[in-house]
PDB file of C-alpha atoms in Angstrom:
ATOM      1  CA  UNK A   1     -19.103  -9.264 -12.041  1.00 64.00           C
ATOM      2  CA  UNK A   2     -19.993  -7.834  -8.613  1.00 72.00           C
ATOM      3  CA  UNK A   3     -21.213 -11.203  -7.348  1.00 75.00           C
ATOM      4  CA  UNK A   4     -18.088 -12.946  -8.675  1.00 75.00           C
ATOM      5  CA  UNK A   5     -15.832 -10.322  -7.099  1.00 75.00           C
ATOM      6  CA  UNK A   6     -17.583 -10.770  -3.753  1.00 77.00           C
ATOM      7  CA  UNK A   7     -17.222 -14.560  -3.941  1.00 72.00           C
ATOM      8  CA  UNK A   8     -13.524 -14.372  -4.785  1.00 78.00           C
ATOM      9  CA  UNK A   9     -12.927 -11.703  -2.134  1.00 79.00           C
ATOM     10  CA  UNK A  10     -14.789 -13.733   0.486  1.00 77.00           C
ATOM     11  CA  UNK A  11     -12.587 -16.713  -0.336  1.00 78.00           C
ATOM     12  CA  UNK A  12      -9.400 -14.758   0.341  1.00 74.00           C
ATOM     13  CA  UNK A  13     -10.818 -12.965   3.399  1.00 76.00           C
ATOM     14  CA  UNK A  14     -11.554 -16.346   4.981  1.00 76.00           C
ATOM     15  CA  UNK A  15      -7.890 -17.254   4.550  1.00 70.00           C
ATOM     16  CA  UNK A  16      -6.883 -13.923   6.112  1.00 71.00           C
ATOM     17  CA  UNK A  17      -9.197 -14.451   9.100  1.00 72.00           C
ATOM     18  CA  UNK A  18      -7.626 -17.859   9.703  1.00 72.00           C
ATOM     19  CA  UNK A  19      -4.220 -16.161  10.000  1.00 70.00           C
ATOM     20  CA  UNK A  20      -4.797 -13.085  12.215  1.00 68.00           C
ATOM     21  CA  UNK A  21      -1.208 -13.329  13.454  1.00 67.00           C
ATOM     22  CA  UNK A  22      -0.048 -12.169  10.017  1.00 68.00           C
ATOM     23  CA  UNK A  23      -1.643  -8.761  10.551  1.00 66.00           C
ATOM     24  CA  UNK A  24      -0.049  -8.438  13.980  1.00 70.00           C
ATOM     25  CA  UNK A  25       3.394  -9.562  12.840  1.00 72.00           C
ATOM     26  CA  UNK A  26       3.392  -7.076   9.965  1.00 74.00           C
ATOM     27  CA  UNK A  27       2.837  -4.298  12.504  1.00 77.00           C
ATOM     28  CA  UNK A  28       6.225  -4.949  14.097  1.00 82.00           C
ATOM     29  CA  UNK A  29       8.120  -3.116  11.351  1.00 83.00           C
ATOM     30  CA  UNK A  30       6.001   0.086  11.411  1.00 87.00           C
ATOM     31  CA  UNK A  31       6.260   0.151  15.196  1.00 85.00           C
ATOM     32  CA  UNK A  32      10.054  -0.010  14.879  1.00 86.00           C
ATOM     33  CA  UNK A  33       9.905   2.856  12.359  1.00 86.00           C
ATOM     34  CA  UNK A  34       7.702   4.842  14.719  1.00 88.00           C
ATOM     35  CA  UNK A  35      10.123   4.345  17.599  1.00 86.00           C
ATOM     36  CA  UNK A  36      13.366   4.868  15.652  1.00 86.00           C
ATOM     37  CA  UNK A  37      12.340   7.787  13.459  1.00 86.00           C
ATOM     38  CA  UNK A  38      10.313   9.340  16.249  1.00 87.00           C
ATOM     39  CA  UNK A  39      13.377   9.547  18.449  1.00 86.00           C
ATOM     40  CA  UNK A  40      15.935  10.234  15.729  1.00 86.00           C
ATOM     41  CA  UNK A  41      14.128  13.173  14.120  1.00 85.00           C
ATOM     42  CA  UNK A  42      12.008  14.526  16.962  1.00 86.00           C
ATOM     43  CA  UNK A  43      13.978  17.802  17.150  1.00 87.00           C
ATOM     44  CA  UNK A  44      13.538  18.709  13.483  1.00 88.00           C
ATOM     45  CA  UNK A  45      10.302  20.465  14.443  1.00 88.00           C
ATOM     46  CA  UNK A  46      12.545  23.138  15.952  1.00 87.00           C
ATOM     47  CA  UNK A  47      13.730  24.099  12.459  1.00 85.00           C
ATOM     48  CA  UNK A  48      12.182  27.369  11.237  1.00 85.00           C
ATOM     49  CA  UNK A  49       9.356  26.680   8.828  1.00 80.00           C
ATOM     50  CA  UNK A  50       8.652  23.090   9.825  1.00 86.00           C
ATOM     51  CA  UNK A  51       5.173  24.105  10.889  1.00 78.00           C
ATOM     52  CA  UNK A  52       4.368  21.359  13.415  1.00 79.00           C
ATOM     53  CA  UNK A  53       4.858  21.480  17.159  1.00 75.00           C
ATOM     54  CA  UNK A  54       5.011  17.718  17.678  1.00 88.00           C
ATOM     55  CA  UNK A  55       7.032  15.451  15.406  1.00 91.00           C
ATOM     56  CA  UNK A  56       4.861  12.492  16.446  1.00 91.00           C
ATOM     57  CA  UNK A  57       1.848  14.246  14.915  1.00 91.00           C
ATOM     58  CA  UNK A  58       3.797  14.573  11.685  1.00 92.00           C
ATOM     59  CA  UNK A  59       5.385  11.115  11.763  1.00 93.00           C
ATOM     60  CA  UNK A  60       2.404   8.806  12.211  1.00 94.00           C
ATOM     61  CA  UNK A  61       0.891   9.533   8.751  1.00 94.00           C
ATOM     62  CA  UNK A  62       4.330   8.899   7.254  1.00 94.00           C
ATOM     63  CA  UNK A  63       4.592   5.528   8.981  1.00 94.00           C
ATOM     64  CA  UNK A  64       1.050   4.634   7.897  1.00 95.00           C
ATOM     65  CA  UNK A  65       1.738   5.233   4.198  1.00 94.00           C
ATOM     66  CA  UNK A  66       5.183   3.616   4.408  1.00 92.00           C
ATOM     67  CA  UNK A  67       3.559   0.497   5.852  1.00 92.00           C
ATOM     68  CA  UNK A  68       0.893   0.568   3.114  1.00 94.00           C
ATOM     69  CA  UNK A  69       3.576   0.477   0.413  1.00 93.00           C
ATOM     70  CA  UNK A  70       5.688  -2.135   2.203  1.00 89.00           C
ATOM     71  CA  UNK A  71       2.824  -4.559   2.871  1.00 87.00           C
ATOM     72  CA  UNK A  72       1.099  -4.149  -0.499  1.00 90.00           C
ATOM     73  CA  UNK A  73       4.198  -4.810  -2.579  1.00 88.00           C
ATOM     74  CA  UNK A  74       4.045  -8.475  -1.514  1.00 85.00           C
ATOM     75  CA  UNK A  75       0.586  -9.072  -3.024  1.00 85.00           C
ATOM     76  CA  UNK A  76       2.117 -10.530  -6.173  1.00 85.00           C
ATOM     77  CA  UNK A  77       3.579 -13.352  -4.097  1.00 86.00           C
ATOM     78  CA  UNK A  78       0.051 -14.683  -3.586  1.00 82.00           C
ATOM     79  CA  UNK A  79      -0.596 -14.465  -7.319  1.00 83.00           C
ATOM     80  CA  UNK A  80       2.556 -16.456  -8.069  1.00 86.00           C
ATOM     81  CA  UNK A  81       1.565 -19.062  -5.480  1.00 84.00           C
ATOM     82  CA  UNK A  82      -1.895 -19.414  -7.054  1.00 83.00           C
ATOM     83  CA  UNK A  83      -0.254 -19.973 -10.450  1.00 83.00           C
ATOM     84  CA  UNK A  84       2.249 -22.529  -9.134  1.00 83.00           C
ATOM     85  CA  UNK A  85      -0.421 -24.499  -7.261  1.00 84.00           C
ATOM     86  CA  UNK A  86      -2.617 -24.563 -10.349  1.00 82.00           C
ATOM     87  CA  UNK A  87      -5.435 -22.739  -8.564  1.00 80.00           C
ATOM     88  CA  UNK A  88      -5.393 -19.894 -11.056  1.00 80.00           C
ATOM     89  CA  UNK A  89      -5.798 -22.234 -14.027  1.00 79.00           C
ATOM     90  CA  UNK A  90      -8.666 -24.063 -12.306  1.00 82.00           C
ATOM     91  CA  UNK A  91     -10.495 -20.747 -11.939  1.00 80.00           C
ATOM     92  CA  UNK A  92     -10.164 -20.287 -15.685  1.00 78.00           C
ATOM     93  CA  UNK A  93     -12.305 -23.388 -16.225  1.00 79.00           C
ATOM     94  CA  UNK A  94     -15.151 -21.812 -14.244  1.00 78.00           C
ATOM     95  CA  UNK A  95     -17.606 -19.118 -15.418  1.00 77.00           C
ATOM     96  CA  UNK A  96     -16.252 -16.639 -12.844  1.00 79.00           C
ATOM     97  CA  UNK A  97     -15.585 -13.167 -14.273  1.00 79.00           C
ATOM     98  CA  UNK A  98     -11.888 -12.838 -15.120  1.00 75.00           C
ATOM     99  CA  UNK A  99     -11.596  -9.323 -13.703  1.00 79.00           C
ATOM    100  CA  UNK A 100     -13.031 -10.570 -10.396  1.00 82.00           C
ATOM    101  CA  UNK A 101     -10.089 -12.937  -9.943  1.00 79.00           C
ATOM    102  CA  UNK A 102      -7.575 -10.097  -9.859  1.00 81.00           C
ATOM    103  CA  UNK A 103      -9.825  -7.505  -8.237  1.00 85.00           C
ATOM    104  CA  UNK A 104     -10.400  -9.758  -5.234  1.00 86.00           C
ATOM    105  CA  UNK A 105      -6.674  -9.866  -4.525  1.00 85.00           C
ATOM    106  CA  UNK A 106      -6.508  -6.065  -4.578  1.00 88.00           C
ATOM    107  CA  UNK A 107      -9.616  -5.642  -2.403  1.00 90.00           C
ATOM    108  CA  UNK A 108      -8.309  -8.036   0.237  1.00 88.00           C
ATOM    109  CA  UNK A 109      -4.995  -6.176   0.310  1.00 89.00           C
ATOM    110  CA  UNK A 110      -6.861  -2.886   0.721  1.00 92.00           C
ATOM    111  CA  UNK A 111      -8.843  -4.327   3.636  1.00 90.00           C
ATOM    112  CA  UNK A 112      -5.677  -5.680   5.245  1.00 89.00           C
ATOM    113  CA  UNK A 113      -3.957  -2.305   4.786  1.00 93.00           C
ATOM    114  CA  UNK A 114      -6.965  -0.527   6.272  1.00 93.00           C
ATOM    115  CA  UNK A 115      -6.887  -2.710   9.384  1.00 90.00           C
ATOM    116  CA  UNK A 116      -3.151  -2.224   9.852  1.00 91.00           C
ATOM    117  CA  UNK A 117      -3.426   1.541   9.283  1.00 94.00           C
ATOM    118  CA  UNK A 118      -6.243   1.819  11.818  1.00 94.00           C
ATOM    119  CA  UNK A 119      -4.151   0.006  14.418  1.00 91.00           C
ATOM    120  CA  UNK A 120      -1.147   2.267  13.760  1.00 93.00           C
ATOM    121  CA  UNK A 121      -3.359   5.364  14.051  1.00 94.00           C
ATOM    122  CA  UNK A 122      -4.793   4.096  17.359  1.00 93.00           C
ATOM    123  CA  UNK A 123      -1.336   3.275  18.705  1.00 91.00           C
ATOM    124  CA  UNK A 124      -0.093   6.704  17.630  1.00 91.00           C
ATOM    125  CA  UNK A 125      -3.081   8.313  19.311  1.00 92.00           C
ATOM    126  CA  UNK A 126      -2.374   6.393  22.515  1.00 90.00           C
ATOM    127  CA  UNK A 127       1.202   7.700  22.347  1.00 88.00           C
ATOM    128  CA  UNK A 128      -0.098  11.264  22.166  1.00 88.00           C
ATOM    129  CA  UNK A 129      -0.337  11.956  18.423  1.00 90.00           C
ATOM    130  CA  UNK A 130      -3.009  14.339  17.129  1.00 90.00           C
ATOM    131  CA  UNK A 131      -4.267  14.196  13.550  1.00 90.00           C
ATOM    132  CA  UNK A 132      -5.284  16.972  11.178  1.00 85.00           C
ATOM    133  CA  UNK A 133      -9.076  17.156  11.200  1.00 86.00           C
ATOM    134  CA  UNK A 134      -9.460  14.985  14.291  1.00 89.00           C
ATOM    135  CA  UNK A 135     -11.498  11.806  13.773  1.00 91.00           C
ATOM    136  CA  UNK A 136     -12.369  12.677  10.164  1.00 92.00           C
ATOM    137  CA  UNK A 137      -8.682  13.298   9.515  1.00 91.00           C
ATOM    138  CA  UNK A 138      -7.817   9.882  10.931  1.00 94.00           C
ATOM    139  CA  UNK A 139     -10.404   8.257   8.680  1.00 94.00           C
ATOM    140  CA  UNK A 140      -9.007  10.139   5.678  1.00 94.00           C
ATOM    141  CA  UNK A 141      -5.528   8.880   6.551  1.00 95.00           C
ATOM    142  CA  UNK A 142      -6.750   5.274   6.613  1.00 96.00           C
ATOM    143  CA  UNK A 143      -8.594   5.723   3.305  1.00 95.00           C
ATOM    144  CA  UNK A 144      -5.499   7.273   1.724  1.00 95.00           C
ATOM    145  CA  UNK A 145      -3.416   4.297   2.846  1.00 96.00           C
ATOM    146  CA  UNK A 146      -5.986   1.900   1.368  1.00 96.00           C
ATOM    147  CA  UNK A 147      -5.869   3.679  -1.995  1.00 95.00           C
ATOM    148  CA  UNK A 148      -2.093   3.511  -1.885  1.00 95.00           C
ATOM    149  CA  UNK A 149      -2.369  -0.180  -1.022  1.00 94.00           C
ATOM    150  CA  UNK A 150      -4.519  -0.718  -4.110  1.00 94.00           C
ATOM    151  CA  UNK A 151      -1.944   1.031  -6.314  1.00 95.00           C
ATOM    152  CA  UNK A 152       1.003  -1.056  -5.167  1.00 94.00           C
ATOM    153  CA  UNK A 153      -0.804  -4.381  -4.733  1.00 92.00           C
ATOM    154  CA  UNK A 154      -2.105  -4.060  -8.314  1.00 93.00           C
ATOM    155  CA  UNK A 155       1.430  -3.224  -9.479  1.00 92.00           C
ATOM    156  CA  UNK A 156       2.750  -6.252  -7.598  1.00 91.00           C
ATOM    157  CA  UNK A 157       0.096  -8.439  -9.250  1.00 89.00           C
ATOM    158  CA  UNK A 158       1.177  -7.179 -12.665  1.00 89.00           C
ATOM    159  CA  UNK A 159       4.730  -8.277 -11.893  1.00 88.00           C
ATOM    160  CA  UNK A 160       3.534 -11.589 -10.525  1.00 85.00           C
ATOM    161  CA  UNK A 161       1.531 -12.306 -13.680  1.00 84.00           C
ATOM    162  CA  UNK A 162       4.220 -11.222 -16.145  1.00 86.00           C
ATOM    163  CA  UNK A 163       7.533 -12.214 -14.538  1.00 82.00           C
ATOM    164  CA  UNK A 164       6.329 -15.019 -12.238  1.00 81.00           C
ATOM    165  CA  UNK A 165       9.478 -14.703 -10.151  1.00 82.00           C
ATOM    166  CA  UNK A 166       9.449 -13.960  -6.444  1.00 84.00           C
ATOM    167  CA  UNK A 167      12.899 -12.397  -6.715  1.00 84.00           C
ATOM    168  CA  UNK A 168      11.516  -9.701  -9.026  1.00 82.00           C
ATOM    169  CA  UNK A 169       8.840  -8.703  -6.510  1.00 85.00           C
ATOM    170  CA  UNK A 170      11.331  -8.689  -3.657  1.00 85.00           C
ATOM    171  CA  UNK A 171      13.748  -6.607  -5.714  1.00 85.00           C
ATOM    172  CA  UNK A 172      11.079  -4.087  -6.713  1.00 81.00           C
ATOM    173  CA  UNK A 173       9.899  -3.773  -3.114  1.00 83.00           C
ATOM    174  CA  UNK A 174      13.416  -3.018  -1.909  1.00 83.00           C
ATOM    175  CA  UNK A 175      14.033  -0.674  -4.843  1.00 86.00           C
ATOM    176  CA  UNK A 176      10.855   1.387  -4.427  1.00 87.00           C
ATOM    177  CA  UNK A 177      10.090   1.506  -0.702  1.00 86.00           C
ATOM    178  CA  UNK A 178      12.812   3.795   0.657  1.00 87.00           C
ATOM    179  CA  UNK A 179      13.189   6.121  -2.376  1.00 92.00           C
ATOM    180  CA  UNK A 180       9.444   6.704  -2.644  1.00 93.00           C
ATOM    181  CA  UNK A 181       9.166   7.278   1.104  1.00 92.00           C
ATOM    182  CA  UNK A 182      12.123   9.624   1.495  1.00 91.00           C
ATOM    183  CA  UNK A 183      11.211  11.499  -1.696  1.00 94.00           C
ATOM    184  CA  UNK A 184       7.951  12.464  -0.014  1.00 95.00           C
ATOM    185  CA  UNK A 185       6.913  14.456   3.034  1.00 93.00           C
ATOM    186  CA  UNK A 186       6.720  11.331   5.188  1.00 92.00           C
ATOM    187  CA  UNK A 187       9.515  12.473   7.504  1.00 91.00           C
ATOM    188  CA  UNK A 188      10.412  16.010   6.442  1.00 90.00           C
ATOM    189  CA  UNK A 189       8.384  19.131   5.648  1.00 90.00           C
ATOM    190  CA  UNK A 190       8.331  19.876   1.921  1.00 90.00           C
ATOM    191  CA  UNK A 191       9.521  23.455   2.435  1.00 88.00           C
ATOM    192  CA  UNK A 192      12.751  22.150   3.981  1.00 90.00           C
ATOM    193  CA  UNK A 193      13.522  19.688   1.196  1.00 92.00           C
ATOM    194  CA  UNK A 194      15.920  20.503  -1.686  1.00 94.00           C
ATOM    195  CA  UNK A 195      14.215  21.853  -4.783  1.00 94.00           C
ATOM    196  CA  UNK A 196      14.762  18.710  -6.867  1.00 95.00           C
ATOM    197  CA  UNK A 197      13.241  16.555  -4.111  1.00 95.00           C
ATOM    198  CA  UNK A 198      10.226  18.852  -3.914  1.00 94.00           C
ATOM    199  CA  UNK A 199       9.725  18.430  -7.657  1.00 95.00           C
ATOM    200  CA  UNK A 200       9.820  14.628  -7.405  1.00 95.00           C
ATOM    201  CA  UNK A 201       7.506  14.679  -4.384  1.00 94.00           C
ATOM    202  CA  UNK A 202       4.913  16.531  -6.452  1.00 93.00           C
ATOM    203  CA  UNK A 203       4.598  13.496  -8.757  1.00 94.00           C
ATOM    204  CA  UNK A 204       5.048  10.864  -6.045  1.00 96.00           C
ATOM    205  CA  UNK A 205       1.872   8.846  -5.227  1.00 95.00           C
ATOM    206  CA  UNK A 206       3.171   8.255  -1.696  1.00 96.00           C
ATOM    207  CA  UNK A 207       3.225  12.015  -1.237  1.00 95.00           C
ATOM    208  CA  UNK A 208      -0.274  12.291  -2.720  1.00 95.00           C
ATOM    209  CA  UNK A 209      -1.520   9.999   0.051  1.00 95.00           C
ATOM    210  CA  UNK A 210       0.202  12.150   2.678  1.00 95.00           C
ATOM    211  CA  UNK A 211      -1.165  15.387   1.237  1.00 93.00           C
ATOM    212  CA  UNK A 212      -4.627  13.849   1.111  1.00 93.00           C
ATOM    213  CA  UNK A 213      -4.344  12.783   4.762  1.00 90.00           C
ATOM    214  CA  UNK A 214      -2.947  16.101   5.957  1.00 89.00           C
ATOM    215  CA  UNK A 215      -5.385  18.140   3.911  1.00 84.00           C
ATOM    216  CA  UNK A 216      -2.599  20.158   2.293  1.00 81.00           C
ATOM    217  CA  UNK A 217      -3.699  19.386  -1.272  1.00 81.00           C
ATOM    218  CA  UNK A 218      -7.351  18.315  -1.751  1.00 77.00           C
ATOM    219  CA  UNK A 219      -6.739  17.288  -5.383  1.00 87.00           C
ATOM    220  CA  UNK A 220      -4.214  14.677  -4.234  1.00 91.00           C
ATOM    221  CA  UNK A 221      -7.023  12.283  -3.328  1.00 91.00           C
ATOM    222  CA  UNK A 222      -8.414  12.508  -6.857  1.00 93.00           C
ATOM    223  CA  UNK A 223      -5.015  11.838  -8.402  1.00 94.00           C
ATOM    224  CA  UNK A 224      -4.526   8.834  -6.147  1.00 95.00           C
ATOM    225  CA  UNK A 225      -7.971   7.486  -7.012  1.00 94.00           C
ATOM    226  CA  UNK A 226      -7.289   7.805 -10.743  1.00 96.00           C
ATOM    227  CA  UNK A 227      -3.914   6.058 -10.369  1.00 96.00           C
ATOM    228  CA  UNK A 228      -5.517   3.253  -8.337  1.00 95.00           C
ATOM    229  CA  UNK A 229      -8.162   2.726 -11.045  1.00 95.00           C
ATOM    230  CA  UNK A 230      -5.463   2.716 -13.726  1.00 95.00           C
ATOM    231  CA  UNK A 231      -3.365   0.129 -11.895  1.00 94.00           C
ATOM    232  CA  UNK A 232      -6.387  -2.119 -11.300  1.00 93.00           C
ATOM    233  CA  UNK A 233      -7.187  -1.918 -15.024  1.00 92.00           C
ATOM    234  CA  UNK A 234      -3.565  -2.776 -15.837  1.00 93.00           C
ATOM    235  CA  UNK A 235      -3.588  -5.819 -13.548  1.00 90.00           C
ATOM    236  CA  UNK A 236      -6.798  -7.042 -15.184  1.00 88.00           C
ATOM    237  CA  UNK A 237      -5.349  -6.464 -18.652  1.00 89.00           C
ATOM    238  CA  UNK A 238      -2.211  -8.387 -17.663  1.00 88.00           C
ATOM    239  CA  UNK A 239      -4.334 -11.253 -16.385  1.00 81.00           C
ATOM    240  CA  UNK A 240      -6.141 -11.491 -19.702  1.00 78.00           C
ATOM    241  CA  UNK A 241      -2.747 -11.656 -21.418  1.00 76.00           C
ATOM    242  CA  UNK A 242      -1.733 -14.456 -19.036  1.00 74.00           C
ATOM    243  CA  UNK A 243      -4.965 -16.282 -19.818  1.00 73.00           C
ATOM    244  CA  UNK A 244      -4.003 -16.454 -23.500  1.00 71.00           C
ATOM    245  CA  UNK A 245      -0.773 -18.278 -22.625  1.00 72.00           C
ATOM    246  CA  UNK A 246      -2.496 -21.050 -20.692  1.00 65.00           C
TER     247      UNK A 246
END
């Protein structure tokens, strides 16, 4: 299985390397968020209890995880394209491990998310942002975004395999991105959020990634890892169900 996963991942990574502009273009949106939200909310740090002197320090992790969700939710589009081109069915005639077919898609998305997150962290650092834990904190932030990318790319693959409609993936992306982001501590300290929002944030995987990155809740990383493993299993299970319909 490991060898098959590597082969399938290598295949998709080669396609990603041939289109480096895609990674750069997808950074435009998080840079807009960084500029807009950074200027719009920069004075909220003056509120009693916010706990951070610089809003930029607080904002960059929020933009990183928001980008991870936004970019990863489109992974199912690639799955649908593979089905429509017949590539997926051709793989089913080969001895390649079935789980490797879906896992490769998730791994490539995690790598892509990691590269984008690293660039955002470096840009934020150049702008004067400081991260909890220094270099190790920055690395934790990137890892948290990659785990979050796995969660939502696997979810997107599940939709791609079951619904096989691009409109469904687009709709889910629009439906989930802003609520999940604003019902987390991406842009506002948890202590300043209404009680009902705090309760939702506690069970929000986007918030788990932020708490993991900021070191405010060590267990959050474990929860995120478990959820990522569960979603990868679900995408593999869904693929096996698709296989029976071919």
